[in-house]
Tab-separated table of C-alpha atoms and ligand atoms in Angstrom:
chain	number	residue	atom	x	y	z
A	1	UNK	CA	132.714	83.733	114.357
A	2	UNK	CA	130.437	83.805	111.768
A	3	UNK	CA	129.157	87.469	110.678
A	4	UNK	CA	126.060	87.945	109.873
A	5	UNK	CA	124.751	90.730	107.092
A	6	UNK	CA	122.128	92.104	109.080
A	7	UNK	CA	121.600	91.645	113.047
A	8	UNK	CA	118.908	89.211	114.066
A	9	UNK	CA	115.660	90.798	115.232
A	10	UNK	CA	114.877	90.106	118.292
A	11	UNK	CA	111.544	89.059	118.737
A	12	UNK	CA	109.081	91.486	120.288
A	13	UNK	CA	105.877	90.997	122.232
A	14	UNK	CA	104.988	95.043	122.219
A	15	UNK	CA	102.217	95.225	119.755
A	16	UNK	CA	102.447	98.129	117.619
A	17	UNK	CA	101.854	101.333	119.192
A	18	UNK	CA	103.632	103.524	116.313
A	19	UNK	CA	103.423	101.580	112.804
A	20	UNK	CA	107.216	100.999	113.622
A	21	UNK	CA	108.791	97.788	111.842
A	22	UNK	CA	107.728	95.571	115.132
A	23	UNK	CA	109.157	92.018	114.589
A	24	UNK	CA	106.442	89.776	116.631
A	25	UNK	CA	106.398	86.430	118.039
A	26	UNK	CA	104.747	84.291	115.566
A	27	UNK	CA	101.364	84.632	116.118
A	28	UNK	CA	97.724	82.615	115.285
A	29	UNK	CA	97.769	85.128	112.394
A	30	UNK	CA	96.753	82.874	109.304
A	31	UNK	CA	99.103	83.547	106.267
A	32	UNK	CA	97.164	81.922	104.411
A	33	UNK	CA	94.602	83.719	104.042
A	34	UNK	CA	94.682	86.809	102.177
A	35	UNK	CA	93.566	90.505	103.498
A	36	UNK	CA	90.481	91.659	102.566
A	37	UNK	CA	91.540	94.653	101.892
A	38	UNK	CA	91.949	95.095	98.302
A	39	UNK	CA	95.037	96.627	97.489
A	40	UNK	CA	95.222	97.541	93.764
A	41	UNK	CA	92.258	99.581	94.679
A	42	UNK	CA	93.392	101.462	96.992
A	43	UNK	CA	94.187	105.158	97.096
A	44	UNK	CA	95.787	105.695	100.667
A	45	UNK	CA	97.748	103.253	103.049
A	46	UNK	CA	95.881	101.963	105.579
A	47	UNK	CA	96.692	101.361	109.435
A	48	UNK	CA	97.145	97.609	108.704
A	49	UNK	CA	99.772	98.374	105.404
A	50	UNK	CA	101.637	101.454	107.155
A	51	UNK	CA	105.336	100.516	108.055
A	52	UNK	CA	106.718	103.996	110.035
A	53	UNK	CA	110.561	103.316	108.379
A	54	UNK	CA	112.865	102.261	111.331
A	55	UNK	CA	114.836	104.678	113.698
A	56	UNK	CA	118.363	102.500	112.341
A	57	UNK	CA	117.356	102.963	108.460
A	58	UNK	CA	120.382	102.252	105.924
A	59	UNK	CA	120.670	104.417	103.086
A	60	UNK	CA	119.643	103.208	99.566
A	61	UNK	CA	123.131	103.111	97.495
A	62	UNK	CA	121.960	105.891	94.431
A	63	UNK	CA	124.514	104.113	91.910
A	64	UNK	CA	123.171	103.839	88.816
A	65	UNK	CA	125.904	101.230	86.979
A	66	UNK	CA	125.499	97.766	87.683
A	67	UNK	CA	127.089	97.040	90.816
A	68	UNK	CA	126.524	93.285	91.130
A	69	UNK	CA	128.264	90.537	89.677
A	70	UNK	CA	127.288	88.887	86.394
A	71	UNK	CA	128.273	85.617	85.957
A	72	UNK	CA	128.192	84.135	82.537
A	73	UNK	CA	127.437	80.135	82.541
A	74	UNK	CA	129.614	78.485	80.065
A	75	UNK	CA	132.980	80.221	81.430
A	76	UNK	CA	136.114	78.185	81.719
A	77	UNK	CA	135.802	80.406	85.180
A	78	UNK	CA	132.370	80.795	85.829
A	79	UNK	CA	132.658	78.106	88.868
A	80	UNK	CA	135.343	80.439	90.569
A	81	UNK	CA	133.360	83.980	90.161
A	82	UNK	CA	130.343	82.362	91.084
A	83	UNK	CA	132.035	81.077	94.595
A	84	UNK	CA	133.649	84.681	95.202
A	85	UNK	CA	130.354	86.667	94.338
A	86	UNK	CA	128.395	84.869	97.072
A	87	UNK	CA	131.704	85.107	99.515
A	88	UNK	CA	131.364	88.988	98.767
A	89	UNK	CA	127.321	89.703	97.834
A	90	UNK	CA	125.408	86.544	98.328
A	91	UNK	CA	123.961	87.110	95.293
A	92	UNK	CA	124.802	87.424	91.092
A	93	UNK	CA	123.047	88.173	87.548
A	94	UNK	CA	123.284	84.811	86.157
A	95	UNK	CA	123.395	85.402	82.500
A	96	UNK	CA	123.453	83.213	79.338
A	97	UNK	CA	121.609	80.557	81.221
A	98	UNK	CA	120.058	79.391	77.896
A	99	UNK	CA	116.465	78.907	79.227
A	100	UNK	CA	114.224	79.690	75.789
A	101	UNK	CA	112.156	83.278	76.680
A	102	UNK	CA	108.893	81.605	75.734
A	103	UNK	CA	109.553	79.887	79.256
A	104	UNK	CA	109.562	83.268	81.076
A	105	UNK	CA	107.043	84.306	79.061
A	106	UNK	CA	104.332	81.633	79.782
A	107	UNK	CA	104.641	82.073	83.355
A	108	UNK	CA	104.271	85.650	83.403
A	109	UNK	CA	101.230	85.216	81.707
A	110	UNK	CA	99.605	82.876	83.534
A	111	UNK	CA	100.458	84.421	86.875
A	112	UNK	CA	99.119	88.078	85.488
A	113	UNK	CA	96.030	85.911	84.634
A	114	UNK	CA	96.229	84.850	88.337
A	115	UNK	CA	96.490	87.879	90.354
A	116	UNK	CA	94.196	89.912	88.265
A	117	UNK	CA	91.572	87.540	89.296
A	118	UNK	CA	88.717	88.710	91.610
A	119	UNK	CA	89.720	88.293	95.674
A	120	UNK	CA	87.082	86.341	96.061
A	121	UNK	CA	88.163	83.882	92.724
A	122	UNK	CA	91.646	83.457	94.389
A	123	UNK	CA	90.382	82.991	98.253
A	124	UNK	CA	89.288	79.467	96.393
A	125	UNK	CA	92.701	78.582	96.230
A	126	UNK	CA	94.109	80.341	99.582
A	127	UNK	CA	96.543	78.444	101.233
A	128	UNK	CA	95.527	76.578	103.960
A	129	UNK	CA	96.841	76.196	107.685
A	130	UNK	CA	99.975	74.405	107.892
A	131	UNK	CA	99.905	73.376	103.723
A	132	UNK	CA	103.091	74.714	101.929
A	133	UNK	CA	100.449	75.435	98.532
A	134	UNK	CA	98.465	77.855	97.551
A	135	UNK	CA	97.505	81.765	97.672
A	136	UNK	CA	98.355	84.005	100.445
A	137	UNK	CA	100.576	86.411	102.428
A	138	UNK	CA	104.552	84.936	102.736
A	139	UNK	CA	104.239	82.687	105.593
A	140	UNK	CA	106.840	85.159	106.969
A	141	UNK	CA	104.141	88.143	107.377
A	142	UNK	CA	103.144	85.980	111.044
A	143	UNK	CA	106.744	87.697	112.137
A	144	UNK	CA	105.774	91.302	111.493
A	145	UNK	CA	102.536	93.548	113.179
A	146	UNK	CA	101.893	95.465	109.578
A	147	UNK	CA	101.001	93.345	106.480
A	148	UNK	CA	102.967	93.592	103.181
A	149	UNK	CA	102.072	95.490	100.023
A	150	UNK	CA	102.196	92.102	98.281
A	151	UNK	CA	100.621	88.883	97.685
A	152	UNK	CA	101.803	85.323	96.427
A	153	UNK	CA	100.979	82.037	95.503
A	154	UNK	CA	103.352	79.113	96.560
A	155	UNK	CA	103.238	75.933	94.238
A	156	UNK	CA	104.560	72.479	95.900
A	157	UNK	CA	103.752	69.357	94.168
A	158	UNK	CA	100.995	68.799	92.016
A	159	UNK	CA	99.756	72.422	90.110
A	160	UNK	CA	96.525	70.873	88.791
A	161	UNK	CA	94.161	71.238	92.215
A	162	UNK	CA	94.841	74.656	92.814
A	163	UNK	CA	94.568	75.399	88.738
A	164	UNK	CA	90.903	73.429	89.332
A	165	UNK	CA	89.945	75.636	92.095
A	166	UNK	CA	90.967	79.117	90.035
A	167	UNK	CA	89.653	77.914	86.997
A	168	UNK	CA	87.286	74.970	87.038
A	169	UNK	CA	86.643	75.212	83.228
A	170	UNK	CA	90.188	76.336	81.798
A	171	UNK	CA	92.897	74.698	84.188
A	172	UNK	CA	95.437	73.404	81.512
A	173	UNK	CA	97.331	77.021	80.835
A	174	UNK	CA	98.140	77.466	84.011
A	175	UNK	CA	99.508	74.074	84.909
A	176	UNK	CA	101.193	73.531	81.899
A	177	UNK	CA	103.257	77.320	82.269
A	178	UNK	CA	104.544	76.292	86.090
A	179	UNK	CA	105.363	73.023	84.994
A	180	UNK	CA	107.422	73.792	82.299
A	181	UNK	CA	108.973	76.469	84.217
A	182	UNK	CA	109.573	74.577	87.628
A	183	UNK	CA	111.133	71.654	85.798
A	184	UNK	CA	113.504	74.320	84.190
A	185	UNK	CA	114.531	75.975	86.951
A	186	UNK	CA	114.583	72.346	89.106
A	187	UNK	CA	117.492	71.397	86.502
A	188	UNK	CA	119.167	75.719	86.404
A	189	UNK	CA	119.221	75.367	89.848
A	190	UNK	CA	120.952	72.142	90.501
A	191	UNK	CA	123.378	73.136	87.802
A	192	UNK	CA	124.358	76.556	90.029
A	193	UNK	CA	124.447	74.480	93.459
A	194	UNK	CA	127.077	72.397	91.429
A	195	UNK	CA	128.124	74.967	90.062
A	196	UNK	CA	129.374	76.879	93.253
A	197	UNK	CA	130.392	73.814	94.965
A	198	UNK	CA	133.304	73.422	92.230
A	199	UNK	CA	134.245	77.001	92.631
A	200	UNK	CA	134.619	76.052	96.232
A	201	UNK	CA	136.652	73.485	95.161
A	202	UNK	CA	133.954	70.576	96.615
A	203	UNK	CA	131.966	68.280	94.450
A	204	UNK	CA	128.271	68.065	94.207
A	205	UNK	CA	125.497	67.558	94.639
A	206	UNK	CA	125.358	64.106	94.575
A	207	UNK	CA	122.028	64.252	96.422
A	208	UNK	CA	118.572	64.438	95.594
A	209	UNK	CA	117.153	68.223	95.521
A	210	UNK	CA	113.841	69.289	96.117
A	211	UNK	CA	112.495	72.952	94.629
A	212	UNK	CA	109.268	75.405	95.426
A	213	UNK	CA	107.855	77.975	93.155
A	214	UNK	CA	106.471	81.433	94.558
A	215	UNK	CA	105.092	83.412	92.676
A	216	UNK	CA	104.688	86.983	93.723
A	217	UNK	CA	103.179	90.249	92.887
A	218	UNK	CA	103.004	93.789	93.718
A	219	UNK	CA	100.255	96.331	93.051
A	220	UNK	CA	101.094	99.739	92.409
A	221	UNK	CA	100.656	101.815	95.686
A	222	UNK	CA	99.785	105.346	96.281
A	223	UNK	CA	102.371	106.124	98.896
A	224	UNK	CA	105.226	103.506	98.586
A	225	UNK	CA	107.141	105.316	101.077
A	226	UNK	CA	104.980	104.085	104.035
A	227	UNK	CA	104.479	100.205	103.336
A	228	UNK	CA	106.743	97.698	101.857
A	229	UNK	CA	106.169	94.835	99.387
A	230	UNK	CA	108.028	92.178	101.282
A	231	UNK	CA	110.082	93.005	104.552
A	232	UNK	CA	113.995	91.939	105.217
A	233	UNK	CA	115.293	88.405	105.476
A	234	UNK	CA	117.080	85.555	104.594
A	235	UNK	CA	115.712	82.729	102.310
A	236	UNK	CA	115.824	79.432	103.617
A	237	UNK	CA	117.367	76.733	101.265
A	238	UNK	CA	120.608	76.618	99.281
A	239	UNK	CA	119.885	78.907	96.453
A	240	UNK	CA	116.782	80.896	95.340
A	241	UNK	CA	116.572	81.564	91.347
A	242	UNK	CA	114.168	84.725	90.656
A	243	UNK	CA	112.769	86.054	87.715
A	244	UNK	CA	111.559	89.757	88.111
A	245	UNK	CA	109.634	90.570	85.126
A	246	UNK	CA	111.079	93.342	82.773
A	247	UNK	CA	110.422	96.988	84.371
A	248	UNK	CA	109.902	95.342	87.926
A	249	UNK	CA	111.948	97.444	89.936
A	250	UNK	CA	111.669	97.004	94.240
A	251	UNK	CA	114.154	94.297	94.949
A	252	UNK	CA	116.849	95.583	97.156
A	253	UNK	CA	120.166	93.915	98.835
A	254	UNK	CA	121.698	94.400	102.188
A	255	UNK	CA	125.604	94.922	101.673
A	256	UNK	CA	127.531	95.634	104.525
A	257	UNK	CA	130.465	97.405	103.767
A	258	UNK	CA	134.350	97.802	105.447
A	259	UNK	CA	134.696	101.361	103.405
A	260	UNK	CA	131.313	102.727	104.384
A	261	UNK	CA	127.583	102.216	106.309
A	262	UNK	CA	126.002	99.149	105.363
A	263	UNK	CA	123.303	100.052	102.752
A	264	UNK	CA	120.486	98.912	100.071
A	265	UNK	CA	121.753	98.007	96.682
A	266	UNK	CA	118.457	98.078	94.438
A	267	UNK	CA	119.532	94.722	92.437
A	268	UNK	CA	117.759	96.270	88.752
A	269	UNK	CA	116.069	93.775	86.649
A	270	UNK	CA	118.747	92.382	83.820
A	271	UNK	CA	117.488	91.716	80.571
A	272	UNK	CA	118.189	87.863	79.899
A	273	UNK	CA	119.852	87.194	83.046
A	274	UNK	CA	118.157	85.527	86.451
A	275	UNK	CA	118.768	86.867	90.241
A	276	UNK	CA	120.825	84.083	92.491
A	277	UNK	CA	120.053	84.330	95.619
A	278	UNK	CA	122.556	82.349	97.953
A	279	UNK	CA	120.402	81.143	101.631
A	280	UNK	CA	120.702	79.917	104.800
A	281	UNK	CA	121.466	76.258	104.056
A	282	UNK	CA	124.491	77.665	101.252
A	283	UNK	CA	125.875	79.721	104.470
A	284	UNK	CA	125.440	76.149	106.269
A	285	UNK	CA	126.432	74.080	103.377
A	286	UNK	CA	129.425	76.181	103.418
A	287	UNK	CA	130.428	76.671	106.903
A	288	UNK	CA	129.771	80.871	106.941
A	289	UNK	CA	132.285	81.452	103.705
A	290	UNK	CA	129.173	82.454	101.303
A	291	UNK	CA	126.709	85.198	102.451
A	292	UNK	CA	123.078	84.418	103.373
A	293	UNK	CA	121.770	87.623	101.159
A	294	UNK	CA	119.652	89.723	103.295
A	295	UNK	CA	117.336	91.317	100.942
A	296	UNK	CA	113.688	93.160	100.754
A	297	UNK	CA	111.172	94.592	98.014
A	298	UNK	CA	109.852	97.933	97.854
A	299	UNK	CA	106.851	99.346	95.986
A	300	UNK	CA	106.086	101.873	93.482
A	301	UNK	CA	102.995	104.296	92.672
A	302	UNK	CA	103.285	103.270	88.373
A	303	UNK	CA	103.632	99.757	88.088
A	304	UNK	CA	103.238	96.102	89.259
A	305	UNK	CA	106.139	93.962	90.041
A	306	UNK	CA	106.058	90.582	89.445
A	307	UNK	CA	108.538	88.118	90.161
A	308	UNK	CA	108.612	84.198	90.512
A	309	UNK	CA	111.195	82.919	92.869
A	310	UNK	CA	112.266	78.975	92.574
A	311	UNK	CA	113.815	77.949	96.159
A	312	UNK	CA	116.227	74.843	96.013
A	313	UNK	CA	116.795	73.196	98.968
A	314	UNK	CA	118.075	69.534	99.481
A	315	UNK	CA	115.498	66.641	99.151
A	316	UNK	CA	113.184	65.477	101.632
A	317	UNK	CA	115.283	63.574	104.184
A	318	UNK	CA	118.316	64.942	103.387
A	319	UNK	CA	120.447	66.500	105.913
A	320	UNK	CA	122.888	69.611	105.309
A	321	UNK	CA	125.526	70.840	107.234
A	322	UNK	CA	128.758	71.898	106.919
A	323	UNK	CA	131.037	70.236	104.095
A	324	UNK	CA	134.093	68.457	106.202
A	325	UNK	CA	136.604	69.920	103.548
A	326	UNK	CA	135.508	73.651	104.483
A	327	UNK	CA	135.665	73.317	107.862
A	328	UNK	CA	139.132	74.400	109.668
A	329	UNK	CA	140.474	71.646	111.727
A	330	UNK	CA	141.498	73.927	114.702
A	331	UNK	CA	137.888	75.796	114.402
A	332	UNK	CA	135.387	72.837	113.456
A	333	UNK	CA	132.350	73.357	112.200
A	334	UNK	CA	130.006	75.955	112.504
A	335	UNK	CA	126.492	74.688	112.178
A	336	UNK	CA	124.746	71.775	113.069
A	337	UNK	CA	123.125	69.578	109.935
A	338	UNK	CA	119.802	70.074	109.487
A	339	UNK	CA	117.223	68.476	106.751
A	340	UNK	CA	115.119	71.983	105.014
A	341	UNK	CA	112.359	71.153	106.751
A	342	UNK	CA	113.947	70.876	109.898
A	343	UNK	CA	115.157	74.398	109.021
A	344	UNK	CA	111.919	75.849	108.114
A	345	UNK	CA	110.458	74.524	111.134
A	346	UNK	CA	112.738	76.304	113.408
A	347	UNK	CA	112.264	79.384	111.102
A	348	UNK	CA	108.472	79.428	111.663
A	349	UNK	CA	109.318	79.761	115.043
A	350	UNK	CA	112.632	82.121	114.970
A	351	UNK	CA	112.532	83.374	111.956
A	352	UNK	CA	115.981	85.462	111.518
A	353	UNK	CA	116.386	83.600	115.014
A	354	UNK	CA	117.018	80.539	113.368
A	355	UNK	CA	120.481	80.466	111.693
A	356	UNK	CA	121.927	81.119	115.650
A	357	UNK	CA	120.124	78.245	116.879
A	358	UNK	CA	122.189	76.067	114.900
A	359	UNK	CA	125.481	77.873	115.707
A	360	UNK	CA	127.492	75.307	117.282
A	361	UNK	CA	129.432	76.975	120.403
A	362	UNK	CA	133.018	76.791	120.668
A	363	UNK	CA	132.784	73.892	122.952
A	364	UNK	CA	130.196	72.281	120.653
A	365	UNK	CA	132.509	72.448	118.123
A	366	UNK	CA	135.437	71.756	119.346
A	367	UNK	CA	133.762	68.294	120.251
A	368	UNK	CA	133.074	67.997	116.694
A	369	UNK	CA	136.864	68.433	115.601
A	370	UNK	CA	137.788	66.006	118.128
A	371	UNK	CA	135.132	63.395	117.087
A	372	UNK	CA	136.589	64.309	113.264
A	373	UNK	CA	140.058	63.960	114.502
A	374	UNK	CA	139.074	60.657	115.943
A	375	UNK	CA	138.102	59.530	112.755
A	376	UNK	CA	140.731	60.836	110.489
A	377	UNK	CA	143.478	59.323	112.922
A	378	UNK	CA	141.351	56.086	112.347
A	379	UNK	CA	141.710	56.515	108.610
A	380	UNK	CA	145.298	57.662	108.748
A	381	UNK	CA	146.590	54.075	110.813
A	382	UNK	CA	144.909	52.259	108.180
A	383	UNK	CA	146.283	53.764	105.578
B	1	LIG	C1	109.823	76.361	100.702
B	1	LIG	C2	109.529	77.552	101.174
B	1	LIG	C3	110.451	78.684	101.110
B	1	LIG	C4	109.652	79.819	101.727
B	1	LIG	C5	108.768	79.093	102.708
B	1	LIG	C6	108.274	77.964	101.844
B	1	LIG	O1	107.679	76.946	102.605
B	1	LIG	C7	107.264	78.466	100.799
B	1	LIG	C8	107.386	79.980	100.553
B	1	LIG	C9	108.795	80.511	100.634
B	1	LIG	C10	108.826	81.974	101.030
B	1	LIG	C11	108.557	82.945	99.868
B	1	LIG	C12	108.660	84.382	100.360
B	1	LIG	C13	109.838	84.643	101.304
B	1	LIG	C14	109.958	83.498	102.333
B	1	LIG	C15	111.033	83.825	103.364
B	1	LIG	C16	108.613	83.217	102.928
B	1	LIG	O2	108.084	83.719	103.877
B	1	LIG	O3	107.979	82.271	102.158
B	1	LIG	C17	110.207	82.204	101.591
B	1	LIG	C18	110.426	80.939	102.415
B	1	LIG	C19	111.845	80.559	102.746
B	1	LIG	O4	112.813	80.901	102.061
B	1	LIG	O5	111.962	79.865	103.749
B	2	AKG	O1	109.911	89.851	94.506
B	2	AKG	C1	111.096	89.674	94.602
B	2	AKG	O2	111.871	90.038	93.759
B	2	AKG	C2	111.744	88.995	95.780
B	2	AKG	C3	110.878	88.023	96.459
B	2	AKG	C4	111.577	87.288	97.543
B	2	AKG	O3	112.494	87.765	98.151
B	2	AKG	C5	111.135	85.947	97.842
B	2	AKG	O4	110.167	85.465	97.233
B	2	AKG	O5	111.779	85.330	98.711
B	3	FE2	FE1	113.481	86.183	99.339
């Protein structure tokens, strides 16, 4: 059985009566429009921002050393401590990465220069119903009753319409920053799926890959006990790569633990070194062995977080399930295959729902191994 970090929520139809975390149905809310409210403004929570923390809260761990691993690229064993930190955290520091900080740099910029625009200047390039692109809430505020102290812009495909529709006149900056940066973190981030596949002691990928930018950013807020920036889950693909800009503290990690309660590890900003985050597809990709990181961001009254976070999923068409030489013969496979979009389909339905609809039962399963069996007995009289 595969264990999960953090139970599923189950969906809810109560509305909220109490500002309690209420996990909803997805609704006709449109995510891609941003609130009107404007929240670097604001000097009290309102009823739409207040999240009452839930009755089953898990404490925040208080440790101050680094508690995460760091994994150094360039290692004769970085393949092998990348594997186990994602079997025991689903996530590492990924240090000497060698990506120039002029790279960081010139995103930051551009996406301060972005947020700090007018509401109404950044409404031009909201996000619009069922597009991937543009600026909004995270398409997974539809889930939750209470909107997030946060706001984001997604990037798929071509920058340059969305740069037009921000900045008619000046477009170029912009487009040229997420460029640069998206096709360094496309390459990073096929590098680390390799990366762990070798410390898993499987080969890839030999498939094509396809990556999203998000950009996201967090005004300081007046009472950061009684929102959030961006509520619990999962992320969808086979790794996420953030950046959280220097001083950006909020991001937190679920760790359960065998010596103690499960609890928030705040995952502190690391000069030089980049957040891996492994998701659902990895915990696919990988039959259950590496964690699905179940992780969240909290706000603070002094400063803004910003953070840009490259997802990597496979290519358009490309199916992932789990790899045949991780799979135990008696036990089979775990998961169906499933192409990302599939996957994010099924999450814009389920949400944290959707990694159990692709659980393959015992029985399911078991018809796997036989059909596997089949074939390998096939292979074997040949042979
Ligand atoms: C490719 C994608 C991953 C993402 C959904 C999206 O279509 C574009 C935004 C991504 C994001 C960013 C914030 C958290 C998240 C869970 C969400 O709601 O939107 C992720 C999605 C994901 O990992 O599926
Ligand atoms: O802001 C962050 O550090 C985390 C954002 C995040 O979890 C996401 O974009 O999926
Ligand atoms: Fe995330």
């Amino acid at each position: 059985m595969v264990v999960l970090l953090h139970p599923s929520p189950s969906l809810s139809l109560a509305g909220p009566s109490d500002g309690s975390w209420t996990i909803m149905p997805p609704t006709s809310v449109d995510v891609s429009a941003s609130h009107h409210f404007d929240l670097a403004s604001a000097h009290e929570i309102p009823d739409s921002h207040y999240w009452a923390p839930p009755a089953d809260e898990h404490p925040v761990s208080t440790e101050t050393i680094h508690t995460l691993p760091v994994i150094l690229l360039g290692l004769p064993d970085s393949a092998l401590q990348a594997a186990r930190a994602l079997e025991s955290w689903g996530v590492f520091l990924l240090a000497n990465h060698g990506l120039p900080d002029a790279v960081f740099h010139g995103l930051e910029a551009q996406a301060r220069r972005l947020f700090t625009l007018p509401a109404n200047q950044k409404m031009r390039a909201a996000r619009s119903p069922g597009s991937i692109s543009g600026y909004g809430r995270v398409p997974i505020s539809s889930f939750f009753s209470k909107l997030m102290w946060s706001e984001g812009f997604t990037v798929s495909g071509p920058t340059l319409p969305h740069a037009l529709e921000l900045w008619p006149n000046d477009p170029e900056p912009f487009v040229a920053a997420v460029e640069e940066y998206s096709s360094e973190m496309r390459r990073l981030a096929r590098h680390v799926v390799g990366l762990v596949m070798h410390g898993l002691g499987i080969v890839g990928p030999t498939e094509e890959m396809e990556g999203v930018l998000q950009l996201n950013w967090y005004p300081p807020c007046p009472e950061p006990a009684q929102t959030i920036g961006m509520a619990d889950h999962t992320d969808s693909g086979l790794v996420t790569i953030l950046h959280q800009t220097s001083g950006s503290r909020g991001l937190q990690l679920l760790q359960a633990r065998d010596d103690g309660p499960t609890r928030w590890v705040p995952v502190q900003p690391m000069k030089g070194a980049l957040v891996v985050i492994a998701g659902d597809l990895l915990h696919v990709l990988s039959n259950g062995r590496l964690k699905n990181a179940v992780h969240r961001v909290m706000v603070n009254r002094e400063a803004a977080r910003l953070s840009a976070a490259y997802f990597c999923g496979p290519g358009v068409g490309v199916t992932v399930g789990p790899d045949p030489r991780l799979v135990d013969r008696e036990l089979g496979p775990r998961f169906r295959a499933v192409t990302w979009a599939e996957y994010r389909r099924i999450r814009g339905e389920l949400f944290q729902g959707a990694i159990d609809s692709i659980r393959l039962s015992a029985a399911d399963a078991d018809a796997d191994a036989d059909a596997d069996a089949d074939a390998d007995g096939g292979r074997q009289e040949n042979k």
